[in-house]
Short mmCIF file of C-alpha atoms in Angstrom, two decimals:
data_model
loop_
_atom_site.label_atom_id
_atom_site.label_comp_id
_atom_site.label_asym_id
_atom_site.label_seq_id
_atom_site.Cartn_x
_atom_site.Cartn_y
_atom_site.Cartn_z
CA THR A 336 162.61 301.70 97.26
CA GLN A 337 165.53 301.27 99.65
CA LEU A 338 164.64 298.38 101.58
CA LEU A 339 166.11 297.08 104.82
CA GLU A 340 165.80 293.62 105.61
CA GLN A 341 166.01 292.57 109.19
CA SER A 342 166.65 289.09 110.48
CA PRO A 343 165.36 287.15 112.41
CA GLN A 344 161.84 288.43 112.74
CA PHE A 345 161.52 287.06 116.21
CA LEU A 346 163.96 285.62 118.83
CA SER A 347 163.11 283.92 122.22
CA ILE A 348 166.09 283.29 124.56
CA GLN A 349 166.79 282.62 128.05
CA GLU A 350 168.60 285.31 130.29
CA GLY A 351 172.35 285.04 130.04
CA GLU A 352 172.44 283.82 126.47
CA ASN A 353 174.23 285.82 123.67
CA LEU A 354 172.53 286.89 120.37
CA THR A 355 173.12 288.69 117.11
CA VAL A 356 170.44 290.38 114.99
CA TYR A 357 171.02 291.72 111.37
CA CYS A 358 169.97 294.39 109.10
CA ASN A 359 170.94 294.17 105.31
CA SER A 360 170.30 296.18 102.26
CA SER A 361 170.98 295.71 98.48
CA SER A 362 172.20 299.39 98.29
CA VAL A 363 174.88 301.32 100.08
CA PHE A 364 174.01 303.70 102.81
CA SER A 365 175.56 306.77 104.29
CA SER A 366 174.79 305.80 107.85
CA LEU A 367 172.39 303.46 109.93
CA GLN A 368 170.74 303.74 112.98
CA TRP A 369 169.44 301.25 115.51
CA TYR A 370 166.50 301.92 117.60
CA ARG A 371 165.03 299.96 120.39
CA GLN A 372 161.09 300.02 121.10
CA GLU A 373 159.83 298.69 124.29
CA PRO A 374 156.08 297.55 124.51
CA GLY A 375 153.56 300.31 124.54
CA GLU A 376 156.15 303.03 123.79
CA GLY A 377 157.88 304.70 120.99
CA PRO A 378 161.25 303.94 119.58
CA VAL A 379 164.42 305.26 121.11
CA LEU A 380 167.63 305.76 119.37
CA LEU A 381 170.38 303.43 120.60
CA VAL A 382 173.35 304.36 118.08
CA THR A 383 174.18 305.67 114.80
CA VAL A 384 177.01 304.10 112.72
CA VAL A 385 178.46 305.96 109.85
CA THR A 386 181.92 304.47 108.83
CA GLY A 387 182.31 301.16 107.03
CA GLY A 388 183.83 298.76 109.52
CA GLU A 389 182.78 300.80 112.51
CA VAL A 390 182.21 299.01 115.78
CA LYS A 391 180.45 300.84 118.67
CA LYS A 392 179.76 299.55 121.99
CA LEU A 393 176.95 300.39 124.47
CA LYS A 394 177.24 298.36 127.73
CA ARG A 395 176.37 294.73 126.64
CA LEU A 396 175.34 295.91 123.02
CA THR A 397 178.05 295.82 120.27
CA PHE A 398 176.93 297.41 116.83
CA GLN A 399 178.94 296.80 113.69
CA PHE A 400 178.71 298.43 110.28
CA GLY A 401 179.84 296.45 107.34
CA ASP A 402 182.85 297.32 105.40
CA ALA A 403 180.80 297.74 102.26
CA ARG A 404 178.05 299.67 104.20
CA LYS A 405 175.24 297.55 103.05
CA ASP A 406 174.81 295.60 106.39
CA SER A 407 174.80 296.05 110.20
CA SER A 408 174.80 293.82 113.16
CA LEU A 409 173.70 294.17 116.58
CA HIS A 410 175.24 291.66 119.29
CA ILE A 411 174.01 291.37 122.69
CA THR A 412 176.08 289.63 125.44
CA ALA A 413 174.43 287.86 128.45
CA ALA A 414 170.98 288.91 127.52
CA GLN A 415 168.75 290.28 130.49
CA PRO A 416 165.09 290.46 130.50
CA GLY A 417 165.27 294.41 130.23
CA ASP A 418 166.64 293.70 126.75
CA THR A 419 163.22 292.64 125.58
CA GLY A 420 161.78 294.80 122.95
CA LEU A 421 161.60 295.41 119.19
CA TYR A 422 165.02 296.13 117.59
CA LEU A 423 164.65 298.50 114.42
CA CYS A 424 167.39 299.53 112.08
CA ALA A 425 166.80 302.69 109.96
CA ARG A 426 168.68 304.42 107.01
CA ASN A 427 168.40 307.96 105.41
CA SER A 428 165.84 307.87 102.46
CA GLY A 429 166.02 311.29 101.14
CA TYR A 430 166.74 314.67 102.47
CA SER A 431 164.89 314.54 105.57
CA THR A 432 163.32 311.18 106.09
CA LEU A 433 164.26 307.81 107.41
CA THR A 434 163.40 304.24 106.14
CA PHE A 435 162.84 301.67 108.80
CA GLY A 436 163.24 298.05 108.68
CA LYS A 437 160.48 295.72 110.19
CA GLY A 438 162.35 294.88 113.22
CA THR A 439 163.55 291.87 115.28
CA MET A 440 161.17 291.17 118.31
CA LEU A 441 163.40 290.00 121.17
CA LEU A 442 161.88 288.03 124.05
CA VAL A 443 164.39 287.28 127.06
CA SER A 444 163.01 285.21 129.58
CA PRO A 445 164.29 284.92 133.31
CA ASN B 787 160.94 318.68 129.28
CA ALA B 788 158.07 316.49 128.20
CA GLY B 789 159.81 315.51 124.77
CA VAL B 790 157.10 314.59 122.22
CA THR B 791 153.46 314.26 123.44
CA GLN B 792 150.78 312.67 121.68
CA THR B 793 146.94 312.70 122.37
CA PRO B 794 144.79 310.75 122.78
CA LYS B 795 146.53 307.52 123.64
CA PHE B 796 143.56 305.35 122.59
CA GLN B 797 140.77 305.97 120.29
CA VAL B 798 137.83 303.88 118.82
CA LEU B 799 136.11 305.20 115.65
CA LYS B 800 133.23 304.02 113.55
CA THR B 801 133.97 303.75 109.74
CA GLY B 802 133.24 307.39 108.28
CA GLN B 803 134.03 309.39 111.20
CA SER B 804 136.72 311.96 111.52
CA MET B 805 139.25 312.69 114.12
CA THR B 806 142.48 314.74 114.54
CA LEU B 807 145.64 313.30 116.40
CA GLN B 808 147.67 316.02 118.19
CA CYS B 809 151.42 316.01 118.70
CA ALA B 810 153.63 318.57 120.10
CA GLN B 811 157.34 318.70 121.18
CA ASP B 812 159.03 321.18 123.58
CA MET B 813 162.70 320.38 122.14
CA ASN B 814 162.56 323.35 119.53
CA HIS B 815 162.95 320.89 116.83
CA ASN B 816 162.51 321.91 113.24
CA SER B 817 161.36 318.72 111.71
CA MET B 818 158.33 316.65 112.68
CA TYR B 819 156.85 313.36 111.24
CA TRP B 820 153.90 310.98 111.26
CA TYR B 821 154.46 307.05 111.03
CA ARG B 822 152.01 304.31 111.41
CA GLN B 823 153.10 300.92 112.73
CA ASP B 824 151.25 297.79 111.83
CA PRO B 825 152.18 294.02 112.67
CA GLY B 826 154.57 292.82 110.10
CA MET B 827 154.84 296.07 108.44
CA GLY B 828 157.47 298.06 110.56
CA LEU B 829 157.17 301.76 110.74
CA ARG B 830 155.88 303.59 107.68
CA LEU B 831 156.12 307.34 107.04
CA ILE B 832 152.62 309.07 106.34
CA TYR B 833 153.54 312.84 106.25
CA TYR B 834 156.41 314.88 107.32
CA SER B 835 157.29 318.40 107.87
CA ALA B 836 160.92 319.26 107.41
CA SER B 837 160.37 322.86 108.70
CA GLU B 838 157.76 325.14 109.92
CA GLY B 839 155.51 326.03 106.95
CA THR B 840 156.38 322.85 104.91
CA THR B 841 154.57 319.65 104.74
CA ASP B 842 155.17 316.58 102.41
CA LYS B 843 153.82 313.13 101.73
CA GLY B 844 155.66 310.13 102.93
CA GLU B 845 155.18 306.55 101.72
CA VAL B 846 151.49 306.03 102.84
CA PRO B 847 149.62 309.48 102.88
CA ASN B 848 146.38 308.33 101.34
CA GLY B 849 143.38 309.03 103.56
CA TYR B 850 145.24 311.46 105.86
CA ASN B 851 146.03 314.97 105.99
CA VAL B 852 148.36 317.22 108.15
CA SER B 853 148.85 320.46 109.59
CA ARG B 854 152.05 322.04 110.94
CA LEU B 855 150.31 324.53 113.20
CA ASN B 856 153.48 326.26 114.50
CA LYS B 857 157.07 324.90 115.18
CA ARG B 858 155.87 323.06 118.15
CA GLU B 859 152.65 321.35 116.78
CA PHE B 860 152.05 318.88 113.85
CA SER B 861 148.47 317.35 113.62
CA LEU B 862 147.23 314.31 111.53
CA ARG B 863 143.64 314.32 110.48
CA LEU B 864 141.61 311.57 109.28
CA GLU B 865 138.51 312.80 107.43
CA SER B 866 136.64 309.65 106.97
CA ALA B 867 138.15 306.75 108.81
CA ALA B 868 138.30 303.20 107.43
CA PRO B 869 139.12 299.84 109.09
CA SER B 870 142.41 299.72 107.09
CA GLN B 871 143.43 302.77 109.11
CA THR B 872 143.34 300.72 112.22
CA SER B 873 147.09 301.19 113.58
CA VAL B 874 149.25 302.67 116.13
CA TYR B 875 150.40 306.14 115.05
CA PHE B 876 153.59 307.77 116.22
CA CYS B 877 154.70 311.42 115.95
CA ALA B 878 158.33 312.02 115.90
CA SER B 879 160.51 315.07 115.56
CA SER B 880 164.31 315.83 114.87
CA LEU B 881 166.39 318.98 115.26
CA LEU B 882 167.17 319.36 111.54
CA PRO B 883 165.82 317.59 108.47
CA ARG B 884 168.97 315.71 108.04
CA ASP B 885 169.61 314.97 111.77
CA ASN B 886 169.65 311.17 112.24
CA GLU B 887 168.02 311.21 115.59
CA GLN B 888 164.31 311.16 115.72
CA PHE B 889 162.62 311.40 119.01
CA PHE B 890 159.30 309.52 119.11
CA GLY B 891 156.10 310.15 121.18
CA PRO B 892 154.41 307.22 123.02
CA GLY B 893 151.95 306.55 120.24
CA THR B 894 148.08 306.69 119.80
CA ARG B 895 146.41 303.42 119.33
CA LEU B 896 143.41 303.75 116.97
CA THR B 897 140.69 301.28 116.12
CA VAL B 898 138.35 301.73 113.31
CA LEU B 899 135.17 299.57 113.55
#
């Protein structure tokens, strides 16, 4: 089983703070996706990273794929209450399926 | 476009009852998936259909059956519900089997008493 470990499991911060969450695996993966799931809704894709060392930015969110393609991080600058949600990483686990990590639950308080 | 729709949104069953969860997508996607989400367990794949006419087991298929009715619709059936099947169920679709992006429905919250 190609497990994805996400850390921390839960993060509670104040508006305006910066944070980083992590996604790690013991094996190399060809690509990695980050999803955000808001309470009561399904996950929504934020970004896909493919190349080792790749950095992608989405407004205040910065995604990095490790050089060895075994890990990834998501950094949020100046978090806002609208960033509250469950952040999931996912990797291909066969021809047509994804394996998801257990997620990091982020709570941003005003 | 509605994207991926699921019915019902909520359901309460008694142990042993059966029910079918419905999923439909209007994006002309080829692949469809059923997941369950439990606290501390993340999203786990139950069954998937890489293309119309095919279905395959995922990580946790026991107690479930699926039907790919046509390209748009993929249903999940619980023949004899058990309390362990209390969960939130998500349907998803993707354009191609190898397509990284999956589009998710809003979920069905199922409680089995």
